[in-house]
Amino acid sequence: DANRQISDLKFKLAKSEQEITALEQNVIRLEGQVARYRTAAENAERVEDELKAEKRKLQRELRSALDKTEELEVSNGHLVKRLEKMKANRSALLSQQ
């Protein structure tokens, strides 16, 4: 009976050692996954920051372009009015002659 108990305990010990080894391997695998995920998350955050900076830059450029467009449209309006006045003056001069 004692020999049977000893062999049962030896079997349980071997099984427990196998489980410990399997769990240790699982921990190593999971630590590797955590490291990969952490690296991927850091890269994603870096890319997000770069994209945000690029978006801000593009928005500044857009505002600048819109301001320039508005400025040019106003200038064009003034030039059109000047041209119309010049044409009117020329017509008046030609009609006087």
PDB file of C-alpha atoms in Angstrom:
ATOM      1  CA  ASP A   1       0.000   0.000   0.000  1.00  0.00           C
ATOM      2  CA  ALA A   2       2.863   2.358   0.853  1.00  0.00           C
ATOM      3  CA  ASN A   3       4.527   1.554  -2.479  1.00  0.00           C
ATOM      4  CA  ARG A   4       1.290   2.356  -4.280  1.00  0.00           C
ATOM      5  CA  GLN A   5       1.026   5.668  -2.449  1.00  0.00           C
ATOM      6  CA  ILE A   6       4.677   6.437  -3.265  1.00  0.00           C
ATOM      7  CA  SER A   7       4.141   5.659  -6.944  1.00  0.00           C
ATOM      8  CA  ASP A   8       0.947   7.790  -6.969  1.00  0.00           C
ATOM      9  CA  LEU A   9       2.815  10.668  -5.363  1.00  0.00           C
ATOM     10  CA  LYS A  10       5.703  10.266  -7.831  1.00  0.00           C
ATOM     11  CA  PHE A  11       3.177  10.317 -10.682  1.00  0.00           C
ATOM     12  CA  LYS A  12       1.499  13.429  -9.236  1.00  0.00           C
ATOM     13  CA  LEU A  13       4.923  15.063  -8.796  1.00  0.00           C
ATOM     14  CA  ALA A  14       5.878  14.342 -12.408  1.00  0.00           C
ATOM     15  CA  LYS A  15       2.519  15.624 -13.614  1.00  0.00           C
ATOM     16  CA  SER A  16       2.888  18.768 -11.501  1.00  0.00           C
ATOM     17  CA  GLU A  17       6.407  19.341 -12.865  1.00  0.00           C
ATOM     18  CA  GLN A  18       5.044  19.004 -16.416  1.00  0.00           C
ATOM     19  CA  GLU A  19       2.299  21.513 -15.620  1.00  0.00           C
ATOM     20  CA  ILE A  20       4.869  23.901 -14.127  1.00  0.00           C
ATOM     21  CA  THR A  21       7.020  23.595 -17.263  1.00  0.00           C
ATOM     22  CA  ALA A  22       4.005  24.180 -19.492  1.00  0.00           C
ATOM     23  CA  LEU A  23       2.971  27.209 -17.421  1.00  0.00           C
ATOM     24  CA  GLU A  24       6.512  28.619 -17.512  1.00  0.00           C
ATOM     25  CA  GLN A  25       6.571  28.248 -21.304  1.00  0.00           C
ATOM     26  CA  ASN A  26       3.162  29.922 -21.474  1.00  0.00           C
ATOM     27  CA  VAL A  27       4.484  32.827 -19.359  1.00  0.00           C
ATOM     28  CA  ILE A  28       7.473  33.221 -21.689  1.00  0.00           C
ATOM     29  CA  ARG A  29       5.188  33.177 -24.746  1.00  0.00           C
ATOM     30  CA  LEU A  30       2.829  35.717 -23.187  1.00  0.00           C
ATOM     31  CA  GLU A  31       5.714  37.991 -22.185  1.00  0.00           C
ATOM     32  CA  GLY A  32       6.872  37.921 -25.801  1.00  0.00           C
ATOM     33  CA  GLN A  33       3.377  38.868 -26.957  1.00  0.00           C
ATOM     34  CA  VAL A  34       3.232  41.702 -24.420  1.00  0.00           C
ATOM     35  CA  ALA A  35       6.570  43.026 -25.684  1.00  0.00           C
ATOM     36  CA  ARG A  36       5.375  42.884 -29.303  1.00  0.00           C
ATOM     37  CA  TYR A  37       2.067  44.548 -28.449  1.00  0.00           C
ATOM     38  CA  ARG A  38       3.854  47.225 -26.432  1.00  0.00           C
ATOM     39  CA  THR A  39       6.174  47.950 -29.360  1.00  0.00           C
ATOM     40  CA  ALA A  40       3.227  48.053 -31.764  1.00  0.00           C
ATOM     41  CA  ALA A  41       1.329  50.402 -29.437  1.00  0.00           C
ATOM     42  CA  GLU A  42       4.338  52.712 -29.119  1.00  0.00           C
ATOM     43  CA  ASN A  43       4.758  52.766 -32.896  1.00  0.00           C
ATOM     44  CA  ALA A  44       1.052  53.464 -33.363  1.00  0.00           C
ATOM     45  CA  GLU A  45       1.240  56.358 -30.879  1.00  0.00           C
ATOM     46  CA  ARG A  46       4.297  57.757 -32.683  1.00  0.00           C
ATOM     47  CA  VAL A  47       2.533  57.530 -36.042  1.00  0.00           C
ATOM     48  CA  GLU A  48      -0.589  59.124 -34.522  1.00  0.00           C
ATOM     49  CA  ASP A  49       1.491  62.022 -33.189  1.00  0.00           C
ATOM     50  CA  GLU A  50       3.143  62.460 -36.594  1.00  0.00           C
ATOM     51  CA  LEU A  51      -0.246  62.412 -38.326  1.00  0.00           C
ATOM     52  CA  LYS A  52      -1.642  64.966 -35.887  1.00  0.00           C
ATOM     53  CA  ALA A  53       1.345  67.241 -36.534  1.00  0.00           C
ATOM     54  CA  GLU A  54       0.917  66.797 -40.286  1.00  0.00           C
ATOM     55  CA  LYS A  55      -2.809  67.570 -39.977  1.00  0.00           C
ATOM     56  CA  ARG A  56      -2.067  70.769 -38.050  1.00  0.00           C
ATOM     57  CA  LYS A  57       0.494  71.761 -40.685  1.00  0.00           C
ATOM     58  CA  LEU A  58      -1.957  71.095 -43.516  1.00  0.00           C
ATOM     59  CA  GLN A  59      -4.696  73.021 -41.731  1.00  0.00           C
ATOM     60  CA  ARG A  60      -2.327  76.004 -41.351  1.00  0.00           C
ATOM     61  CA  GLU A  61      -1.442  75.771 -45.035  1.00  0.00           C
ATOM     62  CA  LEU A  62      -5.133  75.574 -45.941  1.00  0.00           C
ATOM     63  CA  ARG A  63      -5.968  78.644 -43.855  1.00  0.00           C
ATOM     64  CA  SER A  64      -3.057  80.479 -45.438  1.00  0.00           C
ATOM     65  CA  ALA A  65      -4.176  79.475 -48.940  1.00  0.00           C
ATOM     66  CA  LEU A  66      -7.767  80.513 -48.203  1.00  0.00           C
ATOM     67  CA  ASP A  67      -6.571  83.863 -46.850  1.00  0.00           C
ATOM     68  CA  LYS A  68      -4.416  84.379 -49.941  1.00  0.00           C
ATOM     69  CA  THR A  69      -7.349  83.423 -52.192  1.00  0.00           C
ATOM     70  CA  GLU A  70      -9.599  85.903 -50.438  1.00  0.00           C
ATOM     71  CA  GLU A  71      -6.913  88.574 -50.689  1.00  0.00           C
ATOM     72  CA  LEU A  72      -6.491  87.907 -54.409  1.00  0.00           C
ATOM     73  CA  GLU A  73     -10.246  87.976 -54.979  1.00  0.00           C
ATOM     74  CA  VAL A  74     -10.487  91.361 -53.242  1.00  0.00           C
ATOM     75  CA  SER A  75      -7.527  92.634 -55.249  1.00  0.00           C
ATOM     76  CA  ASN A  76      -9.099  91.295 -58.442  1.00  0.00           C
ATOM     77  CA  GLY A  77     -12.338  93.111 -57.616  1.00  0.00           C
ATOM     78  CA  HIS A  78     -10.467  96.376 -57.156  1.00  0.00           C
ATOM     79  CA  LEU A  79      -8.583  95.856 -60.407  1.00  0.00           C
ATOM     80  CA  VAL A  80     -11.815  95.075 -62.278  1.00  0.00           C
ATOM     81  CA  LYS A  81     -13.353  98.307 -60.951  1.00  0.00           C
ATOM     82  CA  ARG A  82     -10.257 100.293 -61.969  1.00  0.00           C
ATOM     83  CA  LEU A  83     -10.367  98.712 -65.416  1.00  0.00           C
ATOM     84  CA  GLU A  84     -14.048  99.588 -65.790  1.00  0.00           C
ATOM     85  CA  LYS A  85     -13.314 103.190 -64.761  1.00  0.00           C
ATOM     86  CA  MET A  86     -10.467 103.370 -67.256  1.00  0.00           C
ATOM     87  CA  LYS A  87     -12.720 101.988 -70.001  1.00  0.00           C
ATOM     88  CA  ALA A  88     -15.424 104.491 -69.057  1.00  0.00           C
ATOM     89  CA  ASN A  89     -12.906 107.349 -69.110  1.00  0.00           C
ATOM     90  CA  ARG A  90     -11.571 106.192 -72.470  1.00  0.00           C
ATOM     91  CA  SER A  91     -15.095 105.971 -73.868  1.00  0.00           C
ATOM     92  CA  ALA A  92     -15.832 109.456 -72.552  1.00  0.00           C
ATOM     93  CA  LEU A  93     -12.636 110.812 -74.104  1.00  0.00           C
ATOM     94  CA  LEU A  94     -13.382 109.165 -77.425  1.00  0.00           C
ATOM     95  CA  SER A  95     -16.941 110.472 -77.432  1.00  0.00           C
ATOM     96  CA  GLN A  96     -15.672 114.014 -76.792  1.00  0.00           C
ATOM     97  CA  GLN A  97     -13.408 113.905 -79.844  1.00  0.00           C
TER      98      GLN A  97
END
